[in-house]
Amino acid sequence: MRVILLGPPGSGKGTQAQRLVERYGIIQLSSGEMLRTAVATETPVGLKAKDIMAAGGLVPDEIVISTISDRLDQPDAKRGFVLDGFPRTVPQAQALDELLKRKHLKLDAVIELRVNESALLQRVETRVAQMRLRGEEVRVDDTPEVLTARLASYRAKTEPLIHYYSERRKLLTVDGMMPIEEVTRQINRILHALAGKKPAKKAASRKRRGMGTRKAAKKAGPRAAKSGVKAAAAAKKSVKSRAGARKRVSETLRKGAKKSSARIVKKLTKRRVKA
Ligand code: AMP
């Protein structure tokens, strides 16, 4: 599974990414975390990024792209990944497309966590005030002042990615203002609905490998095997209807770019049950 989580700072991408890591056994690629480590260990990248990050700006594309590219080459990225904080600009998204193409990898989905900015600022203000009262250290770029700059940079440079991925039929939107558990549930439903397309692929590849529908029916279990031709016909129908469902899923995803994910998922689930 290869997923991008898209959303402004504070929208919960990090929390949701960790949950995806636990659930799907994939890795989390957080550009912010990688850069913070680079800053803390004073690597050449860290030295370049330090002041930019402290001011809430964006680190130059080429630095972030090469950091992500190197990480994608590591063996543990083979099982899949969730990108959190990258891409953040259209050139980064284009570079990612190129990278994935070169590595023969396909992106499954881009999930946008949509949040209300003023509520977000208020949340951070309260959290920072409480941390300061407790005498805890606050991340240099997590203050309300820097967050305002980070939000402005999100709006100007990252928001165009919503259009970028929506045009490519990859975008799904979740209401990030819901409780964390509900956001997780919605994301899982989306990914589950997308994964539901896979049996059709398997059936198609069985067909390509010359395994007829009768054989497929036999493989489907003793009940299907017993009824011979009938089972073969049923299997054929099921292959057809699953292929149809797949087509409808992509159609719904395309149309549904503007709808809430809850409605999309409901629609997909209903259709799949019928199919
Ligand atoms: P984050 O933890 O994702 O909010 O990132 C923290 C900071 O790291 C951001 O405010 C940027 O300064 C920098 N950063 C993280 N990811 C990127 C990226 N993809 N492109 C440019 N700068 C980034």
PDB file of N, CA, C and O in Angstrom, residues 42-98:
ATOM      1  N   GLU A  42      22.982  17.676  12.903  1.00  0.00           N
ATOM      2  CA  GLU A  42      23.824  18.668  12.210  1.00  0.00           C
ATOM      3  C   GLU A  42      24.471  18.143  10.936  1.00  0.00           C
ATOM      4  O   GLU A  42      25.653  18.364  10.678  1.00  0.00           O
ATOM      5  N   THR A  43      23.702  17.429  10.143  1.00  0.00           N
ATOM      6  CA  THR A  43      24.195  16.973   8.840  1.00  0.00           C
ATOM      7  C   THR A  43      24.181  18.186   7.896  1.00  0.00           C
ATOM      8  O   THR A  43      23.550  19.209   8.208  1.00  0.00           O
ATOM      9  N   PRO A  44      24.828  18.077   6.715  1.00  0.00           N
ATOM     10  CA  PRO A  44      24.791  19.217   5.777  1.00  0.00           C
ATOM     11  C   PRO A  44      23.356  19.623   5.440  1.00  0.00           C
ATOM     12  O   PRO A  44      23.039  20.811   5.376  1.00  0.00           O
ATOM     13  N   VAL A  45      22.459  18.630   5.261  1.00  0.00           N
ATOM     14  CA  VAL A  45      21.046  18.944   4.986  1.00  0.00           C
ATOM     15  C   VAL A  45      20.443  19.688   6.174  1.00  0.00           C
ATOM     16  O   VAL A  45      19.759  20.710   6.026  1.00  0.00           O
ATOM     17  N   GLY A  46      20.723  19.202   7.362  1.00  0.00           N
ATOM     18  CA  GLY A  46      20.189  19.816   8.580  1.00  0.00           C
ATOM     19  C   GLY A  46      20.632  21.266   8.722  1.00  0.00           C
ATOM     20  O   GLY A  46      19.835  22.133   9.101  1.00  0.00           O
ATOM     21  N   LEU A  47      21.908  21.511   8.412  1.00  0.00           N
ATOM     22  CA  LEU A  47      22.421  22.872   8.542  1.00  0.00           C
ATOM     23  C   LEU A  47      21.717  23.824   7.576  1.00  0.00           C
ATOM     24  O   LEU A  47      21.426  24.968   7.906  1.00  0.00           O
ATOM     25  N   LYS A  48      21.397  23.288   6.385  1.00  0.00           N
ATOM     26  CA  LYS A  48      20.701  24.134   5.399  1.00  0.00           C
ATOM     27  C   LYS A  48      19.251  24.372   5.815  1.00  0.00           C
ATOM     28  O   LYS A  48      18.673  25.422   5.548  1.00  0.00           O
ATOM     29  N   ALA A  49      18.652  23.354   6.436  1.00  0.00           N
ATOM     30  CA  ALA A  49      17.216  23.403   6.724  1.00  0.00           C
ATOM     31  C   ALA A  49      16.869  24.153   8.015  1.00  0.00           C
ATOM     32  O   ALA A  49      15.759  24.677   8.153  1.00  0.00           O
ATOM     33  N   LYS A  50      17.814  24.182   8.939  1.00  0.00           N
ATOM     34  CA  LYS A  50      17.532  24.657  10.302  1.00  0.00           C
ATOM     35  C   LYS A  50      16.760  25.979  10.375  1.00  0.00           C
ATOM     36  O   LYS A  50      15.650  26.035  10.932  1.00  0.00           O
ATOM     37  N   ASP A  51      17.328  27.029   9.785  1.00  0.00           N
ATOM     38  CA  ASP A  51      16.708  28.356   9.918  1.00  0.00           C
ATOM     39  C   ASP A  51      15.388  28.453   9.156  1.00  0.00           C
ATOM     40  O   ASP A  51      14.445  29.100   9.608  1.00  0.00           O
ATOM     41  N   ILE A  52      15.355  27.780   8.015  1.00  0.00           N
ATOM     42  CA  ILE A  52      14.119  27.808   7.202  1.00  0.00           C
ATOM     43  C   ILE A  52      12.987  27.188   8.014  1.00  0.00           C
ATOM     44  O   ILE A  52      11.877  27.726   8.075  1.00  0.00           O
ATOM     45  N   MET A  53      13.282  26.054   8.636  1.00  0.00           N
ATOM     46  CA  MET A  53      12.247  25.370   9.419  1.00  0.00           C
ATOM     47  C   MET A  53      11.809  26.205  10.615  1.00  0.00           C
ATOM     48  O   MET A  53      10.622  26.295  10.918  1.00  0.00           O
ATOM     49  N   ALA A  54      12.770  26.814  11.277  1.00  0.00           N
ATOM     50  CA  ALA A  54      12.434  27.607  12.469  1.00  0.00           C
ATOM     51  C   ALA A  54      11.506  28.766  12.109  1.00  0.00           C
ATOM     52  O   ALA A  54      10.677  29.190  12.914  1.00  0.00           O
ATOM     53  N   ALA A  55      11.622  29.255  10.862  1.00  0.00           N
ATOM     54  CA  ALA A  55      10.780  30.390  10.453  1.00  0.00           C
ATOM     55  C   ALA A  55       9.462  29.933   9.828  1.00  0.00           C
ATOM     56  O   ALA A  55       8.632  30.763   9.460  1.00  0.00           O
ATOM     57  N   GLY A  56       9.304  28.622   9.692  1.00  0.00           N
ATOM     58  CA  GLY A  56       8.038  28.104   9.125  1.00  0.00           C
ATOM     59  C   GLY A  56       8.012  28.096   7.607  1.00  0.00           C
ATOM     60  O   GLY A  56       6.963  27.932   6.992  1.00  0.00           O
ATOM     61  N   GLY A  57       9.187  28.250   6.984  1.00  0.00           N
ATOM     62  CA  GLY A  57       9.235  28.213   5.510  1.00  0.00           C
ATOM     63  C   GLY A  57       9.421  26.795   4.997  1.00  0.00           C
ATOM     64  O   GLY A  57       9.459  25.841   5.781  1.00  0.00           O
ATOM     65  N   LEU A  58       9.541  26.670   3.690  1.00  0.00           N
ATOM     66  CA  LEU A  58       9.737  25.348   3.099  1.00  0.00           C
ATOM     67  C   LEU A  58      11.198  25.166   2.685  1.00  0.00           C
ATOM     68  O   LEU A  58      11.800  26.054   2.075  1.00  0.00           O
ATOM     69  N   VAL A  59      11.722  24.014   3.016  1.00  0.00           N
ATOM     70  CA  VAL A  59      13.085  23.640   2.645  1.00  0.00           C
ATOM     71  C   VAL A  59      13.089  23.428   1.114  1.00  0.00           C
ATOM     72  O   VAL A  59      12.095  22.924   0.571  1.00  0.00           O
ATOM     73  N   PRO A  60      14.171  23.816   0.415  1.00  0.00           N
ATOM     74  CA  PRO A  60      14.163  23.688  -1.052  1.00  0.00           C
ATOM     75  C   PRO A  60      13.795  22.280  -1.541  1.00  0.00           C
ATOM     76  O   PRO A  60      14.210  21.279  -0.950  1.00  0.00           O
ATOM     77  N   ASP A  61      13.032  22.266  -2.634  1.00  0.00           N
ATOM     78  CA  ASP A  61      12.525  21.004  -3.189  1.00  0.00           C
ATOM     79  C   ASP A  61      13.614  19.944  -3.360  1.00  0.00           C
ATOM     80  O   ASP A  61      13.443  18.794  -2.967  1.00  0.00           O
ATOM     81  N   GLU A  62      14.749  20.347  -3.973  1.00  0.00           N
ATOM     82  CA  GLU A  62      15.758  19.334  -4.310  1.00  0.00           C
ATOM     83  C   GLU A  62      16.283  18.608  -3.072  1.00  0.00           C
ATOM     84  O   GLU A  62      16.544  17.403  -3.108  1.00  0.00           O
ATOM     85  N   ILE A  63      16.371  19.325  -1.953  1.00  0.00           N
ATOM     86  CA  ILE A  63      16.871  18.693  -0.714  1.00  0.00           C
ATOM     87  C   ILE A  63      15.872  17.629  -0.247  1.00  0.00           C
ATOM     88  O   ILE A  63      16.228  16.496   0.041  1.00  0.00           O
ATOM     89  N   VAL A  64      14.600  18.022  -0.211  1.00  0.00           N
ATOM     90  CA  VAL A  64      13.582  17.097   0.302  1.00  0.00           C
ATOM     91  C   VAL A  64      13.406  15.906  -0.654  1.00  0.00           C
ATOM     92  O   VAL A  64      13.291  14.757  -0.211  1.00  0.00           O
ATOM     93  N   ILE A  65      13.408  16.191  -1.948  1.00  0.00           N
ATOM     94  CA  ILE A  65      13.195  15.119  -2.927  1.00  0.00           C
ATOM     95  C   ILE A  65      14.300  14.061  -2.815  1.00  0.00           C
ATOM     96  O   ILE A  65      14.022  12.863  -2.781  1.00  0.00           O
ATOM     97  N   SER A  66      15.564  14.530  -2.704  1.00  0.00           N
ATOM     98  CA  SER A  66      16.624  13.523  -2.651  1.00  0.00           C
ATOM     99  C   SER A  66      16.577  12.755  -1.333  1.00  0.00           C
ATOM    100  O   SER A  66      16.858  11.555  -1.293  1.00  0.00           O
ATOM    101  N   THR A  67      16.159  13.415  -0.253  1.00  0.00           N
ATOM    102  CA  THR A  67      16.039  12.711   1.028  1.00  0.00           C
ATOM    103  C   THR A  67      14.991  11.607   0.911  1.00  0.00           C
ATOM    104  O   THR A  67      15.206  10.469   1.338  1.00  0.00           O
ATOM    105  N   ILE A  68      13.843  11.927   0.310  1.00  0.00           N
ATOM    106  CA  ILE A  68      12.760  10.944   0.180  1.00  0.00           C
ATOM    107  C   ILE A  68      13.169   9.831  -0.786  1.00  0.00           C
ATOM    108  O   ILE A  68      12.942   8.642  -0.526  1.00  0.00           O
ATOM    109  N   SER A  69      13.806  10.204  -1.882  1.00  0.00           N
ATOM    110  CA  SER A  69      14.204   9.205  -2.878  1.00  0.00           C
ATOM    111  C   SER A  69      15.140   8.170  -2.248  1.00  0.00           C
ATOM    112  O   SER A  69      14.963   6.959  -2.443  1.00  0.00           O
ATOM    113  N   ASP A  70      16.120   8.638  -1.474  1.00  0.00           N
ATOM    114  CA  ASP A  70      17.053   7.705  -0.824  1.00  0.00           C
ATOM    115  C   ASP A  70      16.308   6.763   0.111  1.00  0.00           C
ATOM    116  O   ASP A  70      16.569   5.565   0.158  1.00  0.00           O
ATOM    117  N   ARG A  71      15.336   7.328   0.820  1.00  0.00           N
ATOM    118  CA  ARG A  71      14.598   6.510   1.795  1.00  0.00           C
ATOM    119  C   ARG A  71      13.740   5.452   1.088  1.00  0.00           C
ATOM    120  O   ARG A  71      13.608   4.326   1.567  1.00  0.00           O
ATOM    121  N   LEU A  72      13.196   5.832  -0.065  1.00  0.00           N
ATOM    122  CA  LEU A  72      12.344   4.885  -0.810  1.00  0.00           C
ATOM    123  C   LEU A  72      13.150   3.695  -1.330  1.00  0.00           C
ATOM    124  O   LEU A  72      12.600   2.638  -1.611  1.00  0.00           O
ATOM    125  N   ASP A  73      14.453   3.890  -1.463  1.00  0.00           N
ATOM    126  CA  ASP A  73      15.305   2.812  -1.967  1.00  0.00           C
ATOM    127  C   ASP A  73      15.641   1.785  -0.900  1.00  0.00           C
ATOM    128  O   ASP A  73      16.172   0.726  -1.202  1.00  0.00           O
ATOM    129  N   GLN A  74      15.358   2.086   0.341  1.00  0.00           N
ATOM    130  CA  GLN A  74      15.707   1.132   1.400  1.00  0.00           C
ATOM    131  C   GLN A  74      14.729  -0.042   1.425  1.00  0.00           C
ATOM    132  O   GLN A  74      13.553   0.114   1.089  1.00  0.00           O
ATOM    133  N   PRO A  75      15.246  -1.231   1.801  1.00  0.00           N
ATOM    134  CA  PRO A  75      14.439  -2.451   1.696  1.00  0.00           C
ATOM    135  C   PRO A  75      13.089  -2.395   2.417  1.00  0.00           C
ATOM    136  O   PRO A  75      12.108  -2.944   1.933  1.00  0.00           O
ATOM    137  N   ASP A  76      13.038  -1.726   3.572  1.00  0.00           N
ATOM    138  CA  ASP A  76      11.779  -1.734   4.324  1.00  0.00           C
ATOM    139  C   ASP A  76      10.664  -0.932   3.650  1.00  0.00           C
ATOM    140  O   ASP A  76       9.511  -0.989   4.071  1.00  0.00           O
ATOM    141  N   ALA A  77      11.005  -0.199   2.587  1.00  0.00           N
ATOM    142  CA  ALA A  77       9.962   0.575   1.885  1.00  0.00           C
ATOM    143  C   ALA A  77       9.226  -0.309   0.872  1.00  0.00           C
ATOM    144  O   ALA A  77       8.213   0.104   0.304  1.00  0.00           O
ATOM    145  N   LYS A  78       9.737  -1.530   0.688  1.00  0.00           N
ATOM    146  CA  LYS A  78       9.166  -2.421  -0.334  1.00  0.00           C
ATOM    147  C   LYS A  78       7.708  -2.785  -0.048  1.00  0.00           C
ATOM    148  O   LYS A  78       6.899  -2.946  -0.955  1.00  0.00           O
ATOM    149  N   ARG A  79       7.396  -2.936   1.236  1.00  0.00           N
ATOM    150  CA  ARG A  79       6.031  -3.371   1.600  1.00  0.00           C
ATOM    151  C   ARG A  79       5.010  -2.253   1.468  1.00  0.00           C
ATOM    152  O   ARG A  79       3.812  -2.477   1.564  1.00  0.00           O
ATOM    153  N   GLY A  80       5.494  -1.043   1.281  1.00  0.00           N
ATOM    154  CA  GLY A  80       4.579   0.093   1.132  1.00  0.00           C
ATOM    155  C   GLY A  80       4.948   1.201   2.096  1.00  0.00           C
ATOM    156  O   GLY A  80       5.796   1.029   2.978  1.00  0.00           O
ATOM    157  N   PHE A  81       4.302   2.344   1.904  1.00  0.00           N
ATOM    158  CA  PHE A  81       4.641   3.489   2.754  1.00  0.00           C
ATOM    159  C   PHE A  81       3.488   4.471   2.817  1.00  0.00           C
ATOM    160  O   PHE A  81       2.600   4.471   1.967  1.00  0.00           O
ATOM    161  N   VAL A  82       3.548   5.269   3.883  1.00  0.00           N
ATOM    162  CA  VAL A  82       2.613   6.383   3.966  1.00  0.00           C
ATOM    163  C   VAL A  82       3.468   7.649   4.040  1.00  0.00           C
ATOM    164  O   VAL A  82       4.348   7.776   4.890  1.00  0.00           O
ATOM    165  N   LEU A  83       3.256   8.524   3.090  1.00  0.00           N
ATOM    166  CA  LEU A  83       4.012   9.772   3.039  1.00  0.00           C
ATOM    167  C   LEU A  83       3.268  10.831   3.837  1.00  0.00           C
ATOM    168  O   LEU A  83       2.071  11.043   3.616  1.00  0.00           O
ATOM    169  N   ASP A  84       3.988  11.451   4.752  1.00  0.00           N
ATOM    170  CA  ASP A  84       3.347  12.448   5.610  1.00  0.00           C
ATOM    171  C   ASP A  84       4.204  13.711   5.562  1.00  0.00           C
ATOM    172  O   ASP A  84       5.344  13.702   5.984  1.00  0.00           O
ATOM    173  N   GLY A  85       3.669  14.753   4.928  1.00  0.00           N
ATOM    174  CA  GLY A  85       4.428  16.010   4.812  1.00  0.00           C
ATOM    175  C   GLY A  85       5.153  16.138   3.483  1.00  0.00           C
ATOM    176  O   GLY A  85       5.764  17.162   3.198  1.00  0.00           O
ATOM    177  N   PHE A  86       5.088  15.107   2.682  1.00  0.00           N
ATOM    178  CA  PHE A  86       5.684  15.131   1.342  1.00  0.00           C
ATOM    179  C   PHE A  86       4.730  14.429   0.394  1.00  0.00           C
ATOM    180  O   PHE A  86       4.200  13.381   0.747  1.00  0.00           O
ATOM    181  N   PRO A  87       4.482  14.959  -0.798  1.00  0.00           N
ATOM    182  CA  PRO A  87       4.978  16.203  -1.362  1.00  0.00           C
ATOM    183  C   PRO A  87       4.256  17.417  -0.776  1.00  0.00           C
ATOM    184  O   PRO A  87       3.136  17.314  -0.296  1.00  0.00           O
ATOM    185  N   ARG A  88       4.926  18.553  -0.861  1.00  0.00           N
ATOM    186  CA  ARG A  88       4.354  19.784  -0.322  1.00  0.00           C
ATOM    187  C   ARG A  88       4.253  20.867  -1.392  1.00  0.00           C
ATOM    188  O   ARG A  88       3.748  21.950  -1.113  1.00  0.00           O
ATOM    189  N   THR A  89       4.767  20.587  -2.565  1.00  0.00           N
ATOM    190  CA  THR A  89       4.682  21.551  -3.676  1.00  0.00           C
ATOM    191  C   THR A  89       4.416  20.745  -4.950  1.00  0.00           C
ATOM    192  O   THR A  89       4.656  19.525  -4.974  1.00  0.00           O
ATOM    193  N   VAL A  90       3.943  21.434  -5.976  1.00  0.00           N
ATOM    194  CA  VAL A  90       3.682  20.726  -7.236  1.00  0.00           C
ATOM    195  C   VAL A  90       4.975  20.122  -7.812  1.00  0.00           C
ATOM    196  O   VAL A  90       4.972  18.951  -8.191  1.00  0.00           O
ATOM    197  N   PRO A  91       6.108  20.868  -7.830  1.00  0.00           N
ATOM    198  CA  PRO A  91       7.333  20.221  -8.316  1.00  0.00           C
ATOM    199  C   PRO A  91       7.696  18.961  -7.517  1.00  0.00           C
ATOM    200  O   PRO A  91       8.195  17.987  -8.075  1.00  0.00           O
ATOM    201  N   GLN A  92       7.435  18.966  -6.218  1.00  0.00           N
ATOM    202  CA  GLN A  92       7.715  17.750  -5.420  1.00  0.00           C
ATOM    203  C   GLN A  92       6.802  16.607  -5.854  1.00  0.00           C
ATOM    204  O   GLN A  92       7.220  15.452  -5.943  1.00  0.00           O
ATOM    205  N   ALA A  93       5.537  16.934  -6.141  1.00  0.00           N
ATOM    206  CA  ALA A  93       4.591  15.889  -6.572  1.00  0.00           C
ATOM    207  C   ALA A  93       5.021  15.329  -7.926  1.00  0.00           C
ATOM    208  O   ALA A  93       4.966  14.114  -8.160  1.00  0.00           O
ATOM    209  N   GLN A  94       5.468  16.210  -8.814  1.00  0.00           N
ATOM    210  CA  GLN A  94       5.925  15.746 -10.133  1.00  0.00           C
ATOM    211  C   GLN A  94       7.170  14.873  -9.980  1.00  0.00           C
ATOM    212  O   GLN A  94       7.287  13.830 -10.636  1.00  0.00           O
ATOM    213  N   ALA A  95       8.063  15.296  -9.080  1.00  0.00           N
ATOM    214  CA  ALA A  95       9.274  14.500  -8.865  1.00  0.00           C
ATOM    215  C   ALA A  95       8.903  13.136  -8.289  1.00  0.00           C
ATOM    216  O   ALA A  95       9.493  12.117  -8.662  1.00  0.00           O
ATOM    217  N   LEU A  96       7.918  13.123  -7.396  1.00  0.00           N
ATOM    218  CA  LEU A  96       7.495  11.839  -6.821  1.00  0.00           C
ATOM    219  C   LEU A  96       6.912  10.930  -7.908  1.00  0.00           C
ATOM    220  O   LEU A  96       7.204   9.729  -7.952  1.00  0.00           O
ATOM    221  N   ASP A  97       6.102  11.496  -8.789  1.00  0.00           N
ATOM    222  CA  ASP A  97       5.546  10.702  -9.897  1.00  0.00           C
ATOM    223  C   ASP A  97       6.672  10.058 -10.697  1.00  0.00           C
ATOM    224  O   ASP A  97       6.617   8.873 -11.035  1.00  0.00           O
ATOM    225  N   GLU A  98       7.693  10.850 -10.981  1.00  0.00           N
ATOM    226  CA  GLU A  98       8.847  10.362 -11.756  1.00  0.00           C
ATOM    227  C   GLU A  98       9.562   9.234 -11.018  1.00  0.00           C
ATOM    228  O   GLU A  98       9.879   8.192 -11.590  1.00  0.00           O
TER     229      GLU A  98
END
